[in-house]
Short mmCIF file of C-alpha atoms in Angstrom, two decimals:
data_model
loop_
_atom_site.label_atom_id
_atom_site.label_comp_id
_atom_site.label_asym_id
_atom_site.label_seq_id
_atom_site.Cartn_x
_atom_site.Cartn_y
_atom_site.Cartn_z
CA MET P 1 -37.41 -155.66 -65.85
CA SER P 2 -37.07 -153.37 -68.68
CA PRO P 3 -33.35 -152.74 -70.18
CA GLN P 4 -33.73 -149.35 -68.86
CA SER P 5 -34.53 -150.69 -64.97
CA LYS P 6 -31.03 -152.58 -65.14
CA SER P 7 -28.11 -151.48 -62.95
CA ARG P 8 -25.38 -150.36 -65.54
CA LYS P 9 -21.95 -151.32 -64.97
CA LYS P 10 -19.23 -148.75 -65.69
CA LYS P 11 -17.11 -149.72 -68.70
CA GLN P 12 -14.02 -150.86 -67.77
CA GLY P 13 -11.42 -148.80 -69.46
CA LYS P 14 -7.71 -147.74 -68.92
CA ALA P 15 -7.41 -145.73 -65.45
CA PRO P 16 -6.16 -142.35 -66.41
CA GLY P 17 -2.40 -142.50 -66.76
CA ARG P 18 0.11 -139.90 -65.00
CA ARG P 19 1.69 -137.45 -67.00
CA PRO P 20 5.63 -138.27 -67.37
CA GLN P 21 7.64 -136.20 -65.10
CA GLN P 22 9.65 -133.56 -67.43
CA GLN P 23 13.20 -133.65 -66.77
CA SER P 24 14.75 -130.10 -66.35
CA PRO P 25 17.22 -129.11 -68.93
CA TYR P 26 19.72 -128.67 -66.24
CA ALA P 27 19.14 -132.16 -64.50
CA PRO P 28 22.65 -133.26 -66.06
CA LEU P 29 24.33 -129.93 -64.64
CA LEU P 30 22.69 -130.48 -61.11
CA GLU P 31 24.00 -134.07 -61.09
CA SER P 32 27.48 -132.49 -62.32
CA ALA P 33 27.50 -130.13 -59.67
CA ALA P 34 26.41 -132.48 -56.90
CA ALA P 35 29.89 -134.49 -57.25
CA LEU P 36 32.03 -131.03 -56.54
CA ARG P 37 30.04 -130.50 -53.28
CA SER P 38 32.81 -131.73 -51.40
CA GLU P 39 35.92 -131.39 -53.83
CA SER P 40 37.74 -128.17 -53.73
CA TRP P 41 37.17 -124.72 -54.84
CA LEU P 42 39.89 -125.17 -57.65
CA LEU P 43 38.36 -127.90 -58.77
CA ALA P 44 34.67 -126.53 -59.07
CA GLU P 45 36.08 -123.42 -60.54
CA SER P 46 37.95 -125.66 -63.17
CA TRP P 47 34.18 -127.24 -63.93
CA ALA P 48 32.36 -123.99 -64.21
CA SER P 49 35.07 -122.54 -66.23
CA GLU P 50 34.64 -125.43 -68.90
CA LEU P 51 30.93 -125.18 -68.84
CA PHE P 52 31.20 -121.47 -69.56
CA GLY P 53 33.40 -122.25 -72.66
CA THR P 54 30.97 -124.67 -73.73
CA LEU P 55 28.09 -122.31 -73.77
CA TRP P 56 30.24 -119.66 -75.68
CA LEU P 57 31.01 -122.10 -78.12
CA GLY P 58 27.55 -122.69 -78.79
CA ALA P 59 26.79 -119.22 -78.90
CA TRP P 60 29.74 -118.27 -81.42
CA ARG P 61 27.42 -119.83 -84.61
CA PHE P 62 24.96 -117.04 -84.63
CA GLU P 63 25.73 -113.52 -85.75
CA ASP P 64 24.78 -111.73 -82.41
CA TRP P 65 26.54 -114.22 -80.60
CA SER P 66 27.48 -112.16 -77.51
CA ASP P 67 23.56 -111.75 -77.35
CA ALA P 68 23.00 -115.08 -77.92
CA PHE P 69 25.42 -116.24 -75.23
CA ALA P 70 24.11 -113.54 -72.61
CA SER P 71 20.71 -114.61 -72.95
CA GLU P 72 21.40 -118.43 -72.19
CA TYR P 73 23.91 -117.85 -69.33
CA GLY P 74 21.35 -115.27 -67.98
CA ARG P 75 18.55 -118.38 -68.39
CA MET P 76 20.86 -121.01 -66.81
CA ILE P 77 21.70 -118.61 -63.76
CA GLU P 78 18.18 -117.51 -63.32
CA ALA P 79 16.92 -121.34 -63.28
CA LEU P 80 19.63 -122.09 -60.91
CA GLY P 81 18.67 -119.80 -58.34
CA GLY P 82 15.10 -121.05 -58.19
CA ILE P 83 16.15 -124.34 -57.47
CA GLU P 84 16.38 -124.83 -53.58
CA ARG P 85 18.88 -127.76 -53.82
CA PRO P 86 22.36 -127.89 -52.56
CA GLU P 87 23.92 -128.64 -56.01
CA ALA P 88 22.09 -125.59 -57.47
CA LEU P 89 24.11 -123.54 -55.03
CA THR P 90 27.34 -125.20 -55.30
CA ALA P 91 26.75 -124.72 -59.50
CA LEU P 92 26.33 -120.82 -58.69
CA ARG P 93 29.37 -120.37 -56.25
CA ALA P 94 31.59 -122.17 -58.60
CA LEU P 95 30.04 -119.74 -61.58
CA ALA P 96 30.67 -116.96 -59.53
CA GLY P 97 34.51 -117.29 -60.19
CA VAL P 98 34.49 -117.28 -63.69
CA GLY P 99 33.99 -114.69 -66.39
CA ASN P 100 34.25 -110.62 -66.10
CA GLY P 101 33.35 -108.88 -62.78
CA ASP P 102 29.82 -108.05 -64.06
CA LEU P 103 28.90 -111.78 -64.55
CA ARG P 104 30.65 -112.63 -61.41
CA ALA P 105 28.73 -110.18 -59.39
CA LEU P 106 25.38 -111.12 -61.04
CA VAL P 107 25.74 -114.76 -59.99
CA THR P 108 27.00 -113.74 -56.53
CA GLY P 109 24.16 -112.44 -56.02
CA VAL P 110 21.74 -114.64 -57.39
CA ALA P 111 23.64 -117.58 -55.09
CA ASN P 112 23.42 -115.12 -51.95
CA GLU P 113 19.78 -114.96 -52.42
CA LEU P 114 19.65 -119.06 -52.80
CA ALA P 115 21.78 -119.37 -49.55
CA ALA P 116 19.26 -117.03 -47.76
CA ARG P 117 16.53 -119.67 -48.25
CA GLY P 118 18.55 -122.10 -46.16
CA VAL P 119 19.93 -123.99 -48.82
CA ALA P 120 23.23 -125.45 -47.63
CA GLU P 121 26.76 -124.10 -49.09
CA PRO P 122 29.30 -126.51 -50.59
CA ASP P 123 31.95 -127.85 -48.23
CA TRP P 124 34.79 -125.54 -49.72
CA TYR P 125 32.70 -122.50 -49.89
CA THR P 126 34.28 -119.30 -47.41
CA ALA P 127 32.38 -116.18 -47.45
CA GLY P 128 33.93 -113.57 -48.83
CA ALA P 129 37.40 -115.45 -49.82
CA VAL P 130 38.90 -113.64 -52.78
CA PRO P 131 42.10 -114.61 -54.73
CA VAL P 132 44.90 -112.73 -53.40
CA PHE P 133 48.42 -112.48 -55.60
CA ARG P 134 51.17 -114.26 -53.70
CA ASP P 135 53.89 -114.81 -56.27
CA ALA P 136 54.46 -115.11 -60.44
CA PHE P 137 57.42 -116.53 -62.21
CA LEU P 138 58.40 -116.50 -66.13
CA VAL P 139 60.49 -118.85 -67.93
CA THR P 140 61.16 -118.65 -72.17
CA ASN P 141 62.59 -120.68 -74.49
CA LEU P 142 65.94 -119.03 -75.95
CA LEU P 143 64.45 -116.43 -78.47
CA GLY P 144 61.60 -115.65 -76.09
CA ASP P 145 58.97 -116.78 -78.56
CA VAL P 146 57.42 -118.86 -76.16
CA GLU P 147 56.48 -118.10 -72.80
CA VAL P 148 55.37 -119.86 -69.71
CA ILE P 149 54.20 -117.55 -66.68
CA ALA P 150 52.87 -119.01 -63.50
CA PHE P 151 50.98 -116.90 -60.78
CA THR P 152 49.83 -118.00 -57.62
CA GLN P 153 47.19 -116.69 -55.72
CA ASP P 154 45.80 -117.12 -52.19
CA ARG P 155 42.20 -117.87 -51.03
CA ALA P 156 40.87 -119.00 -47.66
CA GLY P 157 44.30 -120.66 -46.83
CA VAL P 158 44.97 -122.32 -49.89
CA ALA P 159 47.34 -121.61 -52.62
CA GLU P 160 46.31 -122.13 -56.09
CA THR P 161 48.56 -121.80 -59.49
CA MET P 162 47.54 -120.71 -62.85
CA MET P 163 50.01 -121.51 -65.68
CA PHE P 164 49.92 -119.72 -69.00
CA MET P 165 51.96 -121.26 -71.95
CA ARG P 166 51.71 -118.07 -74.39
CA GLN P 167 53.26 -116.91 -77.74
CA PRO P 168 53.90 -113.19 -78.24
CA VAL P 169 51.49 -112.05 -81.33
CA LEU P 170 49.72 -115.27 -81.07
CA GLY P 171 48.63 -115.12 -77.57
CA ALA P 172 47.55 -118.09 -75.13
CA THR P 173 48.28 -121.73 -76.48
CA SER P 174 47.22 -123.59 -73.18
CA ILE P 175 46.04 -122.64 -69.52
CA GLU P 176 46.48 -125.11 -66.28
CA LEU P 177 45.60 -125.29 -62.92
CA PHE P 178 47.45 -126.21 -59.90
CA SER P 179 47.00 -126.81 -56.51
CA THR P 180 50.66 -124.90 -55.80
CA PRO P 181 52.98 -127.73 -54.54
CA ASP P 182 54.58 -127.26 -50.92
CA GLU P 183 57.96 -126.31 -52.45
CA GLY P 184 56.33 -123.47 -54.15
CA THR P 185 55.27 -122.08 -57.35
CA SER P 186 58.93 -122.04 -59.17
CA ALA P 187 58.73 -125.68 -58.60
CA LEU P 188 56.20 -126.17 -60.89
CA LEU P 189 58.46 -124.48 -63.19
CA GLU P 190 61.96 -126.37 -62.14
CA ASP P 191 59.79 -129.64 -63.23
CA MET P 192 58.85 -128.45 -66.51
CA ILE P 193 62.25 -127.35 -67.58
CA SER P 194 63.59 -130.71 -66.16
CA SER P 195 61.29 -132.64 -68.25
CA THR P 196 61.57 -130.96 -71.47
CA PRO P 197 64.81 -130.28 -71.79
CA GLN P 198 66.60 -127.79 -74.09
CA ALA P 199 62.91 -126.70 -74.53
CA PHE P 200 63.29 -123.93 -72.08
CA ARG P 201 66.04 -121.59 -70.65
CA ASN P 202 67.07 -122.59 -67.10
CA VAL P 203 66.40 -119.27 -65.98
CA ILE P 204 63.41 -118.31 -63.82
CA THR P 205 62.40 -114.83 -63.53
CA PRO P 206 60.40 -113.25 -60.89
CA LEU P 207 57.41 -111.07 -61.81
CA THR P 208 55.15 -108.46 -60.04
CA ALA P 209 51.60 -108.85 -60.41
CA GLU P 210 51.19 -105.97 -62.45
CA GLN P 211 53.94 -107.49 -64.75
CA VAL P 212 51.60 -110.69 -65.08
CA PHE P 213 48.71 -108.60 -65.78
CA ASP P 214 50.60 -106.67 -68.57
CA ARG P 215 51.45 -109.84 -70.33
CA LEU P 216 47.99 -111.98 -70.01
CA TRP P 217 45.56 -109.74 -70.21
CA PRO P 218 46.08 -108.74 -73.87
CA ASP P 219 45.89 -112.49 -74.29
CA VAL P 220 42.32 -112.95 -72.44
CA ASP P 221 41.07 -109.89 -74.39
CA GLN P 222 42.28 -111.45 -77.65
CA PHE P 223 40.69 -114.81 -77.39
CA TRP P 224 37.37 -113.71 -76.86
CA THR P 225 37.59 -111.02 -79.60
CA ASP P 226 39.16 -113.68 -82.29
CA GLY P 227 36.76 -116.18 -81.63
CA PRO P 228 37.17 -120.25 -81.38
CA ASP P 229 39.73 -121.64 -83.45
CA GLU P 230 39.17 -125.62 -84.98
CA GLU P 231 40.80 -127.19 -81.95
CA ALA P 232 38.48 -125.17 -79.28
CA GLU P 233 35.48 -128.02 -79.73
CA GLU P 234 38.27 -130.54 -79.49
CA GLY P 235 39.67 -129.05 -76.31
CA LEU P 236 36.12 -129.46 -74.25
CA LEU P 237 35.92 -133.30 -75.09
CA GLY P 238 37.56 -133.96 -71.75
CA ASP P 239 41.03 -135.46 -73.37
CA GLU P 240 43.75 -134.90 -71.09
CA GLU P 241 45.92 -134.12 -73.62
CA ALA P 242 44.03 -131.15 -74.94
CA LEU P 243 44.72 -128.36 -72.63
CA HIS P 244 42.98 -125.71 -75.00
CA PRO P 245 42.83 -122.43 -73.62
CA VAL P 246 38.54 -122.65 -74.00
CA GLN P 247 39.02 -124.85 -70.91
CA LEU P 248 39.98 -122.29 -68.83
CA MET P 249 39.94 -118.99 -70.39
CA ALA P 250 36.58 -117.90 -68.31
CA LEU P 251 38.62 -118.92 -64.91
CA ALA P 252 41.82 -116.91 -66.42
CA GLU P 253 39.67 -114.15 -67.43
CA ALA P 254 38.61 -113.80 -63.34
CA ARG P 255 41.97 -114.59 -61.76
CA VAL P 256 44.17 -112.36 -64.22
CA SER P 257 41.56 -109.57 -63.52
CA LEU P 258 42.30 -109.79 -60.13
CA LEU P 259 45.68 -108.94 -60.09
CA VAL P 260 45.44 -105.28 -60.27
CA PRO P 261 42.91 -102.59 -59.14
CA ASP P 262 39.71 -101.75 -61.48
CA ASP P 263 41.42 -98.15 -62.59
CA TYR P 264 44.68 -99.99 -63.80
CA GLU P 265 46.07 -99.41 -67.42
CA ILE P 266 48.76 -101.07 -68.82
CA PRO P 267 51.63 -98.89 -69.79
CA ALA P 268 52.13 -98.45 -73.80
CA ILE P 269 55.23 -98.33 -75.48
CA SER P 270 55.99 -95.32 -77.13
CA PRO P 271 55.79 -95.01 -80.90
CA LYS P 272 59.01 -93.26 -80.79
CA ARG P 273 60.60 -96.45 -79.85
CA THR P 274 59.81 -97.34 -83.68
CA ASP P 275 62.59 -94.83 -84.87
CA GLU P 276 64.62 -95.77 -82.24
CA VAL P 277 65.08 -99.49 -83.14
CA VAL P 278 65.11 -98.83 -86.86
CA GLU P 279 68.12 -96.56 -86.67
CA ALA P 280 69.77 -98.63 -84.11
CA PHE P 281 69.34 -101.57 -86.97
CA LEU P 282 70.70 -99.30 -89.61
CA ALA P 283 73.63 -98.69 -87.58
CA SER P 284 74.43 -102.14 -86.82
CA GLN P 285 76.89 -104.29 -88.85
CA HIS P 286 73.57 -105.48 -90.91
CA GLY P 287 75.60 -105.77 -94.25
CA ILE P 288 72.60 -105.08 -96.59
CA ALA P 289 73.94 -102.72 -99.61
CA ASP P 290 70.57 -101.50 -99.98
CA VAL P 291 69.64 -99.45 -97.08
CA GLU P 292 66.59 -98.18 -97.92
CA ALA P 293 65.03 -102.19 -98.42
CA ALA P 294 66.68 -102.58 -94.64
CA ARG P 295 64.61 -99.55 -93.52
CA ALA P 296 61.70 -100.55 -94.97
CA PHE P 297 61.89 -104.15 -93.51
CA ALA P 298 62.82 -102.61 -90.31
CA ARG P 299 60.18 -100.33 -90.17
CA VAL P 300 57.33 -102.70 -90.67
CA VAL P 301 58.41 -105.34 -88.37
CA ALA P 302 59.25 -102.83 -85.50
CA SER P 303 56.20 -100.68 -85.99
CA ALA P 304 54.22 -103.87 -85.78
CA ALA P 305 55.66 -104.73 -82.56
CA VAL P 306 54.88 -101.23 -81.30
CA GLU P 307 51.20 -101.49 -82.32
CA GLN P 308 50.98 -105.00 -80.53
CA ASN P 309 52.64 -103.36 -77.16
CA ARG P 310 55.57 -105.06 -77.63
CA ASP P 311 59.52 -103.97 -77.49
CA PRO P 312 60.50 -103.97 -81.28
CA VAL P 313 63.71 -106.13 -80.72
CA ALA P 314 61.39 -108.92 -78.86
CA TYR P 315 61.48 -110.89 -81.98
CA GLY P 316 61.57 -114.94 -82.00
CA PRO P 317 60.73 -117.34 -85.33
CA ALA P 318 57.07 -117.46 -84.41
CA SER P 319 56.23 -113.62 -83.46
CA LEU P 320 58.69 -113.01 -86.75
CA THR P 321 56.48 -115.20 -89.24
CA ALA P 322 53.15 -114.08 -87.85
CA VAL P 323 54.29 -110.25 -88.60
CA LEU P 324 55.62 -111.21 -91.90
CA ILE P 325 52.82 -112.78 -92.99
CA MET P 326 50.09 -110.53 -91.30
CA ASN P 327 51.93 -107.17 -91.85
CA LEU P 328 53.55 -107.92 -95.11
CA ALA P 329 52.10 -110.92 -96.86
CA ALA P 330 48.66 -109.57 -96.55
CA ARG P 331 49.17 -105.70 -96.56
CA LEU P 332 51.92 -104.66 -99.28
CA HIS P 333 53.01 -104.99 -102.40
CA ILE P 334 56.51 -106.30 -102.52
CA SER P 335 58.51 -105.63 -106.07
CA ASP P 336 60.50 -108.83 -107.04
CA GLU P 337 63.97 -107.29 -106.28
CA ASP P 338 62.85 -106.68 -102.91
CA LEU P 339 61.57 -110.14 -102.56
CA ALA P 340 64.99 -111.45 -103.25
CA LEU P 341 66.37 -109.24 -100.84
CA LEU P 342 64.10 -110.26 -97.80
CA PRO P 343 66.06 -113.59 -96.52
CA GLU P 344 69.43 -111.47 -96.42
CA ILE P 345 67.63 -108.91 -94.56
CA ALA P 346 65.24 -110.73 -92.30
CA ARG P 347 68.56 -112.97 -91.27
CA ALA P 348 70.39 -109.40 -90.43
CA TRP P 349 67.15 -108.29 -88.11
CA ALA P 350 67.18 -111.45 -86.40
CA HIS P 351 70.68 -111.41 -85.41
CA PHE P 352 70.55 -108.09 -84.75
CA THR P 353 67.54 -108.81 -81.94
CA VAL P 354 70.18 -111.27 -80.44
CA GLU P 355 72.70 -108.31 -79.80
CA ALA P 356 70.20 -105.93 -78.75
CA ARG P 357 68.62 -108.47 -76.09
CA ASP P 358 71.81 -109.63 -75.06
CA LEU P 359 70.90 -113.59 -75.46
CA PRO P 360 73.36 -116.09 -75.20
CA ARG P 361 74.69 -115.11 -78.59
CA ALA P 362 76.37 -118.41 -80.39
CA GLU P 363 73.24 -120.22 -79.42
CA ALA P 364 70.68 -118.04 -80.34
CA LEU P 365 72.47 -117.12 -83.90
CA GLU P 366 72.69 -121.05 -84.36
CA GLU P 367 68.89 -121.28 -83.52
CA TRP P 368 67.83 -118.17 -85.75
CA ASP P 369 70.15 -119.74 -88.57
CA GLU P 370 68.22 -123.25 -88.10
CA GLU P 371 64.65 -121.56 -87.99
CA LEU P 372 64.72 -118.76 -90.57
CA PRO P 373 64.26 -121.15 -93.78
CA THR P 374 61.05 -122.20 -92.27
CA VAL P 375 60.00 -118.59 -91.32
CA LEU P 376 60.60 -117.42 -95.03
CA ALA P 377 59.04 -120.50 -96.52
CA GLU P 378 55.95 -119.52 -94.91
CA PHE P 379 56.14 -115.99 -95.61
CA SER P 380 56.64 -117.33 -99.25
CA GLU P 381 53.81 -119.48 -99.29
CA ALA P 382 51.48 -116.70 -97.60
CA TYR P 383 52.46 -114.08 -100.08
CA ALA P 384 51.74 -116.26 -103.07
CA ASP P 385 47.87 -116.85 -102.02
CA PRO P 386 45.75 -115.15 -104.22
CA GLU P 387 43.37 -114.07 -101.02
CA LEU P 388 46.04 -112.34 -99.55
CA ALA P 389 47.13 -110.64 -102.66
CA ALA P 390 43.82 -109.37 -102.91
CA GLU P 391 44.19 -107.44 -99.25
CA ARG P 392 47.01 -105.76 -100.27
CA ASP P 393 46.88 -102.16 -100.49
CA GLY P 394 50.12 -100.42 -100.00
CA GLN P 395 53.70 -100.64 -100.78
CA PHE P 396 56.68 -102.32 -98.94
CA ARG P 397 58.70 -98.98 -100.07
CA GLU P 398 56.98 -95.59 -99.34
#
């Protein structure tokens, strides 16, 4: 038998291997969303807000960060809309409650299309339910430099409270979200006052929906415009002690925007208020021999407040420090003689604001006198900063 006539055996090679299944880049997101299906709307939107903040932080490093964020967010929403699984719809329903109105409408549309294909809704979802304002309250510290605003909205029979801690000029410093207690919204503020003795006045002031919007919407806008600070990334690491606004700002934007109609405009303080307050300060017993120096100082701080849409007498140590740095140290050249007068003028201004706001006089004056050395020290440090010195293009005295 010739070799050619022998039957040939196939070589024993390796069986064709299966291609490894490529995991979706959204698999961790879907796994996380799956755990939210039987939770609450409140928890789901909190989750969505943190996801939003994470994507925003990631986009900020790009020069065209707004386009980078929109592109990444759009890809995520499109991908979720193509996954016919309940956890994908859960993620979309949660994301439909955060960010601006255009984004919420976009996500809602994608979610509705997915639901129309028979995908099961999360347990907490009720079609058409929108948070409706119920009540709101304000608490401040003695000099009004720290404000805590708690506002409650009802949705699908559930009351939810958002609590902002903010500082005039500086904006929001923390945001928290609560399932409203049976005792009501103010119970949250009562607990806060009692747990931090002497930090806040024991005065709880009701606010309208418009008054909440007037205070909080500029903070939302300022946050997205200014960009993340050094603590923003740390605030997304899951540490319960880190209540950075980046965690809930996207949800806050949605909730605050629902407080007023789309055509609502925040009332503007008249520029005339600057002149009124400057003249009232000069007419007070300020005790400054150099009236023109007192006038120059009062005009700077009063006009700065009006530009920020704040009443010029609504100053405390933190807001005064911020304005002295941003509007004096960074903008105006001040003579040595006027620098020497500033401590006396600043003290007179601080005492004037106490009288103008009808605060508890003895307590408020004592607190100002305790805080002013720190205020002036921070201003002096800023004024000596070479970088700020290079930015100055004006004069303290006109």
